[in-house]
Tab-separated table of C-alpha atoms and ligand atoms in Angstrom:
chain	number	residue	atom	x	y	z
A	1	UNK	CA	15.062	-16.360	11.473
A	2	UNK	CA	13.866	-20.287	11.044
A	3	UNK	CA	10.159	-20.737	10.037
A	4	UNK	CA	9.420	-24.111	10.188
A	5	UNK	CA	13.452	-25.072	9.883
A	6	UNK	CA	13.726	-22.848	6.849
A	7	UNK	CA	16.034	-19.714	7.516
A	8	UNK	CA	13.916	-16.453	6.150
A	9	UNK	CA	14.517	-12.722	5.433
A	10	UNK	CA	11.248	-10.875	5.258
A	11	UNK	CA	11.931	-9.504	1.766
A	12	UNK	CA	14.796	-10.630	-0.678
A	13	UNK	CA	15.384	-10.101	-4.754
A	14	UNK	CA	14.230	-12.962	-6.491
A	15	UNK	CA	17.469	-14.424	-8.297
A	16	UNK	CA	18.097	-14.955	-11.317
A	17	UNK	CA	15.467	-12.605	-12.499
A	18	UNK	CA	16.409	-9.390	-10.376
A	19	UNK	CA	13.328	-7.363	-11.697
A	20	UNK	CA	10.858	-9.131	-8.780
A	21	UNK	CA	11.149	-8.604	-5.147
A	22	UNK	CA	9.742	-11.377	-2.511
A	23	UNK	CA	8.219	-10.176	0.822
A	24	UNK	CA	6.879	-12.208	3.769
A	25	UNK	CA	2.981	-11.347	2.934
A	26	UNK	CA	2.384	-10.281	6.553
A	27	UNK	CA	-1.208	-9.772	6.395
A	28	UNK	CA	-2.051	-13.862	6.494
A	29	UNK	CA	0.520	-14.175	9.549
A	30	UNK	CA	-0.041	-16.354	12.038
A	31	UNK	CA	-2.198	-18.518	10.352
A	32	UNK	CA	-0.815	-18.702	6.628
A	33	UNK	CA	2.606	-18.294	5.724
A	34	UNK	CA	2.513	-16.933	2.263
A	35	UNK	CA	4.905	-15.104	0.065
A	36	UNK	CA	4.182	-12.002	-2.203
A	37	UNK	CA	6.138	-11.460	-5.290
A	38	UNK	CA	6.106	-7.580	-6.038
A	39	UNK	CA	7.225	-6.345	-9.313
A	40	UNK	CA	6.491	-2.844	-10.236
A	41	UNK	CA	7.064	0.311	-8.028
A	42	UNK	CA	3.158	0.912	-7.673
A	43	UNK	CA	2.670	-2.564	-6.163
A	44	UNK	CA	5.471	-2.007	-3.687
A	45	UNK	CA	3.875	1.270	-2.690
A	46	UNK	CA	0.070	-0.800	-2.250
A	47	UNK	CA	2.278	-3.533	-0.148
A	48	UNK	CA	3.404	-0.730	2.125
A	49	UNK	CA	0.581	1.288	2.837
A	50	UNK	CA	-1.377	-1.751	3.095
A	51	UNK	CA	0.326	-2.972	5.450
A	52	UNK	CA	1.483	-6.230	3.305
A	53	UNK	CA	4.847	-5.758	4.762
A	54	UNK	CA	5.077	-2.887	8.200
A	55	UNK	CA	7.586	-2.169	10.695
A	56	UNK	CA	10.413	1.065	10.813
A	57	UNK	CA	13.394	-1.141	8.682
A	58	UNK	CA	11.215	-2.808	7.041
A	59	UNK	CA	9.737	-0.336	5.329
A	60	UNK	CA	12.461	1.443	4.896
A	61	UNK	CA	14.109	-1.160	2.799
A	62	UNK	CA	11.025	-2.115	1.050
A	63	UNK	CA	10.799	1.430	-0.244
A	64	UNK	CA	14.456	1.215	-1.436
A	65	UNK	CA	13.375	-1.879	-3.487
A	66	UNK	CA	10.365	0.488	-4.387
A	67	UNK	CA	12.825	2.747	-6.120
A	68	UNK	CA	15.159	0.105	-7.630
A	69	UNK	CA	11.673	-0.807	-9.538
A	70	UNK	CA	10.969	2.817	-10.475
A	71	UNK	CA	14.585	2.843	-12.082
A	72	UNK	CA	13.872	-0.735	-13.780
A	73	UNK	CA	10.358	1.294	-15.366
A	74	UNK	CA	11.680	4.583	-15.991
A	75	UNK	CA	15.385	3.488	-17.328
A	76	UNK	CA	15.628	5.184	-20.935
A	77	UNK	CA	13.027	7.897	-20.725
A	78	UNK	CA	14.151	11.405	-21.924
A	79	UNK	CA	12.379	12.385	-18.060
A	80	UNK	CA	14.188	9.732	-16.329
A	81	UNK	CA	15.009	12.285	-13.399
A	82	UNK	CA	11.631	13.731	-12.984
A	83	UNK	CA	9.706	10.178	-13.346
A	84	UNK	CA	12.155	8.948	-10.002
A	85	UNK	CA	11.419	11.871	-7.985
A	86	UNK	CA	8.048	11.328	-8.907
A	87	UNK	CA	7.777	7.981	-8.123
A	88	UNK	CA	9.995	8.754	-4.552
A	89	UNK	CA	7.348	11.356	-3.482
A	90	UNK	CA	4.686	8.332	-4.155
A	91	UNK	CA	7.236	6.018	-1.932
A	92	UNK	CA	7.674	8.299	0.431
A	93	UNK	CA	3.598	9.141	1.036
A	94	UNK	CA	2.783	5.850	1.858
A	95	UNK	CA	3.769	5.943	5.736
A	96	UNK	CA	4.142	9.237	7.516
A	97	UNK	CA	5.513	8.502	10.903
A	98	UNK	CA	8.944	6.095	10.379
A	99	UNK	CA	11.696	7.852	8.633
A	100	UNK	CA	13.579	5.144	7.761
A	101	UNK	CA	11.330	5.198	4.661
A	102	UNK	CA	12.103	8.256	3.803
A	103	UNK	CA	16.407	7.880	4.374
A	104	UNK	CA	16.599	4.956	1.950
A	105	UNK	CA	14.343	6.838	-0.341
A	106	UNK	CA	16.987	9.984	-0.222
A	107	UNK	CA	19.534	7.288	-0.326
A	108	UNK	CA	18.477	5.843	-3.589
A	109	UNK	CA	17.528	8.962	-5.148
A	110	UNK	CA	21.292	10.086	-4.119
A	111	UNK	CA	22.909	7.022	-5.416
A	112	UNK	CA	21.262	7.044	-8.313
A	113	UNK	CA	21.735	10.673	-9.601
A	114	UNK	CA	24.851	10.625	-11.460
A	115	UNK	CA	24.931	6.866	-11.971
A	116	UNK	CA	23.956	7.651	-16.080
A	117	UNK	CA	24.128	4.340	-17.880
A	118	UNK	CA	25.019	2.332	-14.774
A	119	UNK	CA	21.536	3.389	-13.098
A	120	UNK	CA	20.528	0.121	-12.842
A	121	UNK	CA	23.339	-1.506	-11.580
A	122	UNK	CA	23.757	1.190	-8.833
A	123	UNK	CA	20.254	1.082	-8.029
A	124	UNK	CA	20.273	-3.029	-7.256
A	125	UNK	CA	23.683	-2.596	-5.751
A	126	UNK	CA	22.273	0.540	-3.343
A	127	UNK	CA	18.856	-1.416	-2.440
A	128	UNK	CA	21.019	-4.432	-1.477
A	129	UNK	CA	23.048	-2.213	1.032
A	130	UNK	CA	20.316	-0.830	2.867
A	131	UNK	CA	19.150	-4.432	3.113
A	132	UNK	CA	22.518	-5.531	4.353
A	133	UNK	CA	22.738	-2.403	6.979
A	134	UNK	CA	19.258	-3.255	7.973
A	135	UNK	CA	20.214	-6.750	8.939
A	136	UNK	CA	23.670	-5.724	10.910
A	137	UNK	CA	21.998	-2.940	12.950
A	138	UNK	CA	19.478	-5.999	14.386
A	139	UNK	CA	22.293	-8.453	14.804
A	140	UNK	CA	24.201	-5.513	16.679
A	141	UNK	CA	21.375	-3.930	18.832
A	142	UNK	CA	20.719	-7.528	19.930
A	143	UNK	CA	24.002	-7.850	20.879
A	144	UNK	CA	24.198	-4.691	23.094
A	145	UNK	CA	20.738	-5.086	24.458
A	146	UNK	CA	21.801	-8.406	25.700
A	147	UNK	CA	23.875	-6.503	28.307
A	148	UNK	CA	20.439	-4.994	30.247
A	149	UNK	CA	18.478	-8.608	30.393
A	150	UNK	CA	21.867	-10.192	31.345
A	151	UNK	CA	22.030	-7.119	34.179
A	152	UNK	CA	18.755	-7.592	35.388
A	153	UNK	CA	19.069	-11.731	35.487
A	154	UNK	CA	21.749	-10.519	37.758
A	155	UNK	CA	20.113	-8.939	40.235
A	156	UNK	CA	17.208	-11.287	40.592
A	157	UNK	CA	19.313	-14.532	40.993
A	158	UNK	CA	19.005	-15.561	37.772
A	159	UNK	CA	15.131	-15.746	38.121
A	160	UNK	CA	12.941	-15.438	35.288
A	161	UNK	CA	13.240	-11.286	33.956
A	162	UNK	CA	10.122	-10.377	32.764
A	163	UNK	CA	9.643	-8.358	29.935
A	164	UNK	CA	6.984	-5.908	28.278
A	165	UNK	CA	7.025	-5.300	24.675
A	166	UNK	CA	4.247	-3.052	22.325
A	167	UNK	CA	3.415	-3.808	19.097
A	168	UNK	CA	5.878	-5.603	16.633
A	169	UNK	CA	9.699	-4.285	16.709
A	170	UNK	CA	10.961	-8.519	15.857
A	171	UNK	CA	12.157	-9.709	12.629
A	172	UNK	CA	8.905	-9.557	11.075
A	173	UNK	CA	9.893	-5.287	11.031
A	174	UNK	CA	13.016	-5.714	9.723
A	175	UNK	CA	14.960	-7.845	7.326
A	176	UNK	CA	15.904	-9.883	10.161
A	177	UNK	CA	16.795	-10.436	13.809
A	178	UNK	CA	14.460	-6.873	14.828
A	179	UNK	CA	14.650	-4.197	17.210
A	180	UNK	CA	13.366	-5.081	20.698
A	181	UNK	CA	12.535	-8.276	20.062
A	182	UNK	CA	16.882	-8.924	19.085
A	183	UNK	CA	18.029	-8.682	22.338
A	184	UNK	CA	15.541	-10.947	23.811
A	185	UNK	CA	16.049	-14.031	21.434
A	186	UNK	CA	19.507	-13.783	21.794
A	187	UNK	CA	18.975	-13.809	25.909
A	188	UNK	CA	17.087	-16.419	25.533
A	189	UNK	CA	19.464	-18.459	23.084
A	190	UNK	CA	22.342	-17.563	26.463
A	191	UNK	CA	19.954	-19.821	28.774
A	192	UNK	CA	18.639	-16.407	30.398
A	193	UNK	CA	15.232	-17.137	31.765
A	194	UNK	CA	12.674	-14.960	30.264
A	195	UNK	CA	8.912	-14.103	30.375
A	196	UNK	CA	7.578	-11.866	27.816
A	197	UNK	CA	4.010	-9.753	28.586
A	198	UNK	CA	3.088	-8.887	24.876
A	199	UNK	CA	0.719	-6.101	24.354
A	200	UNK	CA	-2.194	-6.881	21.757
A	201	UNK	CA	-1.780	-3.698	20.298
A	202	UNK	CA	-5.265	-2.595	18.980
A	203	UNK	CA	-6.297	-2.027	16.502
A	204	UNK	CA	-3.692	-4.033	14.112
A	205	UNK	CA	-2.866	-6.413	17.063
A	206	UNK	CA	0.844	-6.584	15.585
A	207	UNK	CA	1.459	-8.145	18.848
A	208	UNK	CA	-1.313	-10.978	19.444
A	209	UNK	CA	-0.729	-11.609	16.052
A	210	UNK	CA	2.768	-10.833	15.126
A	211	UNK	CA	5.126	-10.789	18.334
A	212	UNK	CA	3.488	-13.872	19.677
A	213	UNK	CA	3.671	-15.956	16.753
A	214	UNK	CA	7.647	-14.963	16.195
A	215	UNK	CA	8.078	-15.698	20.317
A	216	UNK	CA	6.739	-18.813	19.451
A	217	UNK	CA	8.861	-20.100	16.760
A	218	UNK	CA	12.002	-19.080	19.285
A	219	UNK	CA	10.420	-21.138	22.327
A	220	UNK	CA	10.422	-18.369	24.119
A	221	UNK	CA	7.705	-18.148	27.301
A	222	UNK	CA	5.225	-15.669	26.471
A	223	UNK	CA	1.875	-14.342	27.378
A	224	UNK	CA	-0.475	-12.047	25.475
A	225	UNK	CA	-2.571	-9.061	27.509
A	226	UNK	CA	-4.842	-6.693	26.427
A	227	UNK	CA	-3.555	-3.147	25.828
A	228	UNK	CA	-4.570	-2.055	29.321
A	229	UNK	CA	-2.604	-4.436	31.262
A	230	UNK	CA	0.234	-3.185	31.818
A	231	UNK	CA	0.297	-0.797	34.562
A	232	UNK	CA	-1.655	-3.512	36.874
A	233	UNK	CA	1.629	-5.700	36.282
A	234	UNK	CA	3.487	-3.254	36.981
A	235	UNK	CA	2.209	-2.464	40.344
A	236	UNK	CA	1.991	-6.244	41.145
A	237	UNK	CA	5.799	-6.730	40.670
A	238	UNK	CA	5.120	-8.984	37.392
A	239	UNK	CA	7.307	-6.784	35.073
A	240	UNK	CA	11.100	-6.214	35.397
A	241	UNK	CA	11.822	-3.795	31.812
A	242	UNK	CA	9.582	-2.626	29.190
A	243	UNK	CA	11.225	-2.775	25.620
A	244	UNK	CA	9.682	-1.239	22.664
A	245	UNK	CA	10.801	0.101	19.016
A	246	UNK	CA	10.652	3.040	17.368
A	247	UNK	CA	9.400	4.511	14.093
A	248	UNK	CA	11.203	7.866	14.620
A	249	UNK	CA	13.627	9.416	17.389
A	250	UNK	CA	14.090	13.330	17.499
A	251	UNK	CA	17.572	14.665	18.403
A	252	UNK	CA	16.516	15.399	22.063
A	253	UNK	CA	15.539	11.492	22.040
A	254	UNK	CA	11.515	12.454	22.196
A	255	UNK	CA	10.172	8.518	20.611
A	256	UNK	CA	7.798	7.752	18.014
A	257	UNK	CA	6.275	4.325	18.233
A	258	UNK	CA	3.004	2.647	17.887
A	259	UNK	CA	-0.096	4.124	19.819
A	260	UNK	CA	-0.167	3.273	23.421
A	261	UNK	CA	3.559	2.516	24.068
A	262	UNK	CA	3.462	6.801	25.673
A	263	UNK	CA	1.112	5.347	28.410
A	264	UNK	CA	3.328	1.881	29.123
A	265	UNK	CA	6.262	4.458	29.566
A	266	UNK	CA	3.919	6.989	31.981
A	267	UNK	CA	3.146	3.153	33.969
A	268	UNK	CA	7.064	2.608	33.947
A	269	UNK	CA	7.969	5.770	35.248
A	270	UNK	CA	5.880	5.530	38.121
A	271	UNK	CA	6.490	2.520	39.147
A	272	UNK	CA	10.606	2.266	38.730
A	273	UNK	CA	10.564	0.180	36.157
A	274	UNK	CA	13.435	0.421	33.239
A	275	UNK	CA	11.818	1.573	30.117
A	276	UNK	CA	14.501	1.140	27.099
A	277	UNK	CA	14.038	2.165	23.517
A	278	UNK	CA	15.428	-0.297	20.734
A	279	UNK	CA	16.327	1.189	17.255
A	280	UNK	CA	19.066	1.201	14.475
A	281	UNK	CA	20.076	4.702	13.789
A	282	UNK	CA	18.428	4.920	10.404
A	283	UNK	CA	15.088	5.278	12.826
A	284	UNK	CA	16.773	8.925	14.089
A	285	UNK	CA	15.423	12.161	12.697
A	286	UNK	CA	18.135	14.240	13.884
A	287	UNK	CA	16.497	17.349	11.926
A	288	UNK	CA	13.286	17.264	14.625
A	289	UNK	CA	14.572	18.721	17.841
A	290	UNK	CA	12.100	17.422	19.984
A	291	UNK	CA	9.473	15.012	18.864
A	292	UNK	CA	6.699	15.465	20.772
A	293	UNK	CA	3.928	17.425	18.927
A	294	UNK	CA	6.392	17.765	15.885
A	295	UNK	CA	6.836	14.271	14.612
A	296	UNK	CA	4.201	13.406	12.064
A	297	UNK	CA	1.665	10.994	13.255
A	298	UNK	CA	-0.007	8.556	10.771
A	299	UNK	CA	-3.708	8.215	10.981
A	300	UNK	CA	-5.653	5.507	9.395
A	301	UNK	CA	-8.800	4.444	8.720
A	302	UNK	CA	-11.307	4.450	11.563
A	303	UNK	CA	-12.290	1.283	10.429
A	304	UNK	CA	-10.023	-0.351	11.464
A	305	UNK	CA	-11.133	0.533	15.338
A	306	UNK	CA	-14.804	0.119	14.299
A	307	UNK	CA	-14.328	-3.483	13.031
A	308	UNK	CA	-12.431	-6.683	14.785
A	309	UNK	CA	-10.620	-8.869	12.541
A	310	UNK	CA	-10.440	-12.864	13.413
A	311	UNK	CA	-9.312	-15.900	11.893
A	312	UNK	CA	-12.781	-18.038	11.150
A	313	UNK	CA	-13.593	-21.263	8.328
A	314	UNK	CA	-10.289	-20.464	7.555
A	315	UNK	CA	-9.890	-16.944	6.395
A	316	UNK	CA	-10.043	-13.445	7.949
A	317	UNK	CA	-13.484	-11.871	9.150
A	318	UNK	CA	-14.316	-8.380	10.451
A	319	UNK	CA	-17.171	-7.798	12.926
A	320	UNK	CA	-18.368	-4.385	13.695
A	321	UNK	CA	-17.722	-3.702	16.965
A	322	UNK	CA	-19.478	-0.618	18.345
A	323	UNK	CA	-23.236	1.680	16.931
A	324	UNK	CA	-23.400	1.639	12.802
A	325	UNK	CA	-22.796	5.135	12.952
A	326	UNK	CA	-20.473	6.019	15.446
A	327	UNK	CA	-17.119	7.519	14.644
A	328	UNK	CA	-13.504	6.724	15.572
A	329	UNK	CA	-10.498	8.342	15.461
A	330	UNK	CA	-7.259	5.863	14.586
A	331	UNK	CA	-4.048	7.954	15.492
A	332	UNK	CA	-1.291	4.894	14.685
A	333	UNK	CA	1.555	6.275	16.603
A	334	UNK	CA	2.499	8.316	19.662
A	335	UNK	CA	5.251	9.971	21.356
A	336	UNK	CA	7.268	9.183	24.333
A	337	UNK	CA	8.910	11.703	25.659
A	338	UNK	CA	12.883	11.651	26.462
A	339	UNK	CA	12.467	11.936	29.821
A	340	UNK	CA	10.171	8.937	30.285
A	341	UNK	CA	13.067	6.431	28.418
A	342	UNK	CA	16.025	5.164	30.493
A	343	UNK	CA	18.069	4.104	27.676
A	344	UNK	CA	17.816	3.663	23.155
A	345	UNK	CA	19.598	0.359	22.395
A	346	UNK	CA	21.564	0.991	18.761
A	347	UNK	CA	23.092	-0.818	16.448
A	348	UNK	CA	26.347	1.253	18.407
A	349	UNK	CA	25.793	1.285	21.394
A	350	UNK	CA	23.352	2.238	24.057
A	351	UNK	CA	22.732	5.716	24.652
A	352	UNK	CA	21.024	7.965	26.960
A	353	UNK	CA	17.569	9.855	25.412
A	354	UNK	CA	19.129	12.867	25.376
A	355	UNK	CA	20.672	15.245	22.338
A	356	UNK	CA	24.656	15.129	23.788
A	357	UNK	CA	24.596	11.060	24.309
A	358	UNK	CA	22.619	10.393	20.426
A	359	UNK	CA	25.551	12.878	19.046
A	360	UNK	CA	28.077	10.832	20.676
A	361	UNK	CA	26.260	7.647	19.355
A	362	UNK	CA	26.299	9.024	15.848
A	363	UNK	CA	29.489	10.183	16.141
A	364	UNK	CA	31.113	6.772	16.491
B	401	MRU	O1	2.253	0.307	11.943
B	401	MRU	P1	3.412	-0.624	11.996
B	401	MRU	O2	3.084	-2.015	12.347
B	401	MRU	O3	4.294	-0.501	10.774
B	401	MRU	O4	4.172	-0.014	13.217
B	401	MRU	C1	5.492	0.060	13.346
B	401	MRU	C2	5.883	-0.798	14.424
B	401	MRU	O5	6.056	-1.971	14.220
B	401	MRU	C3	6.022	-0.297	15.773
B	401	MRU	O6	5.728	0.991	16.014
B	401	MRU	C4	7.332	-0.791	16.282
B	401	MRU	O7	7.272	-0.903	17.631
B	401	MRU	C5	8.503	0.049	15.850
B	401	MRU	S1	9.069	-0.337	14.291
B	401	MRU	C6	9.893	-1.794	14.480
């Protein structure tokens, strides 16, 4: 995607030198746009669980850079194998709940096991085609998304479809194009009128601060609500789909995504609204059966409910929020159950959340 004119990935290899990887430093977004050069494994894994860099493909290929690094430190010791694995559990610790981190982590550590002397070479060549597949599955899930806005346009004349999205799931959480946010840039690109609700998503506010800033580069109409909005839209007519991401999909399509996106589905559901899933495949755990109260939920620090971070004299600030002592528990993800989704947009198609329609999806 174009910032200011300039066409951006959020995390490339830094030619000619090939042992450096560049990330979109996400943590300064909206108000600075700066860019983090990462060079060793360890700072990859910091950038990660930081939060530097966030979002299901994102991470996922950030942590496949985070092993082509490893490779770059550990090529030539007599433990070269047990230094990687090492370094992969470290990778893999980082973020609990989106498994794409840990498929391109398997994926490098696969690649790289009988590559002997060409370990390098495989490694750079492996990281670059997760990268690659990262960036197709967006293009594509945009593509096939496009279908349900265009459907909806449909039936209201053409009028403006309005949209609810949680959290992040644009370019900013993948290499490029996004998950939920891909079908609704390229709507808007067709001329489809659009309205997008987006969800602040406390405590991170990936979408006040995030979601609305990408919207905004792409001209597209938005408005940004406080977490609690949504079901009074709902009921007032003001919301035509909800369309989130995901950080992890079980094989009965039971959704992981970031806390609070369970009760926008619950609001959905009772008030006929479509409520659609959009993921690449990589984001399926196929090896969960059902997700809810099996899929591993991160939890963070509690300070990051207890404090509010804002943009002041021209850097960041955090004001405590609630009593000195009072605790608080910050669960980052949740699960929606299949029942409660009406469709998952993939990179091949759009399936139904259930386990014969995501077989038939992977089978393709
Ligand atoms: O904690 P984050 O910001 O890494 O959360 C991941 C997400 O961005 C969301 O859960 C998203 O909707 C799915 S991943 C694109």
């Amino acid at each position: 995607m174009k910032v200011n004119g300039k066409s951006y990935r959020t995390i490339w290899m830094k030619e000619p030198d090939n042992s450096t990887v560049c990330i979109i430093d996400q943590r300064f977004l909206p108000h600075r746009f700066i860019i983090e050069e990462i060079s060793s494994h360890n700072e990859m894994c910091k950038a990660i669980s930081e939060m530097h860099l966030r979002g299901a493909g994102l991470i996922g290929v950030a942590a496949a850079y985070g092993m082509y690094l490893a490779v770059l430190e550990c090529f030539g010791s007599p433990n070269f194998e047990d230094e990687l694995k090492q370094k992969a559990k470290e990778l893999i610790a980082t973020r609990p709940t989106a498994v794409n981190l840990k498929h391109a982590v398997d994926k490098m550590l696969q690649a790289i096991k009988n590559a002997g002397n060409n370990a390098i070479k495989i490694a750079k060549q492996t990281a670059l085609g997760i990268e690659q597949e990262d960036l197709n599955a967006g293009r594509l899930i945009g593509e096939n998304g496009l279908s349900v806005i265009q459907g909806i346009s449909k039936t209201k004349n053409e009028e403006t479809v309005n949209i609810l999205t949680h959290c992040n799931a644009g370019w900013l959480a993948f290499v490029d194009y996004g998950s939920a946010l891909a079908p609704i840039y390229l709507a808007h690109k067709k001329g489809i009128k659009l309205h997008v609700w987006v969800d602040e998503t406390r405590p991170r506010n990936q979408g006040a601060m995030l979601t609305a800033w990408e919207l905004q580069n792409e001209g597209i109409s938005h408005t940004i609500i406080a977490d609690n909005t949504g079901g009074h839209l709902m009921q007032n007519g003001l919301i035509d789909m909800v369309i989130t991401g995901a950080d992890r999909i079980a094989a009965n399509g039971d959704a992981a995504n970031k806390i609070g996106t369970y009760l926008k589905a619950l609001a959905a559901a009772d008030n006929n609204i479509p409520f659609y899933i959009a993921a690449p495949t990589s984001s399926f755990d196929r090896s969960i059966k059902q997700g809810v109260g099996t899929i591993p939920v991160e939890q963070r620090n509690p300070d990051e409910v207890r404090y509010v971070t804002g943009w002041a004299d021209n850097h960041w600030q955090s004001v405590l929020i609630c009593p000195e002592n009072s605790p608080a528990a910050n669960y980052g993800f949740d699960v929606t159950p299949a029942r409660l989704i009406s469709g998952i947009i993939t990179e091949k198609g759009i399936c139904k959340a259930n386990i014969d329609d995501i077989c038939k999806i992977f089978d393709r």
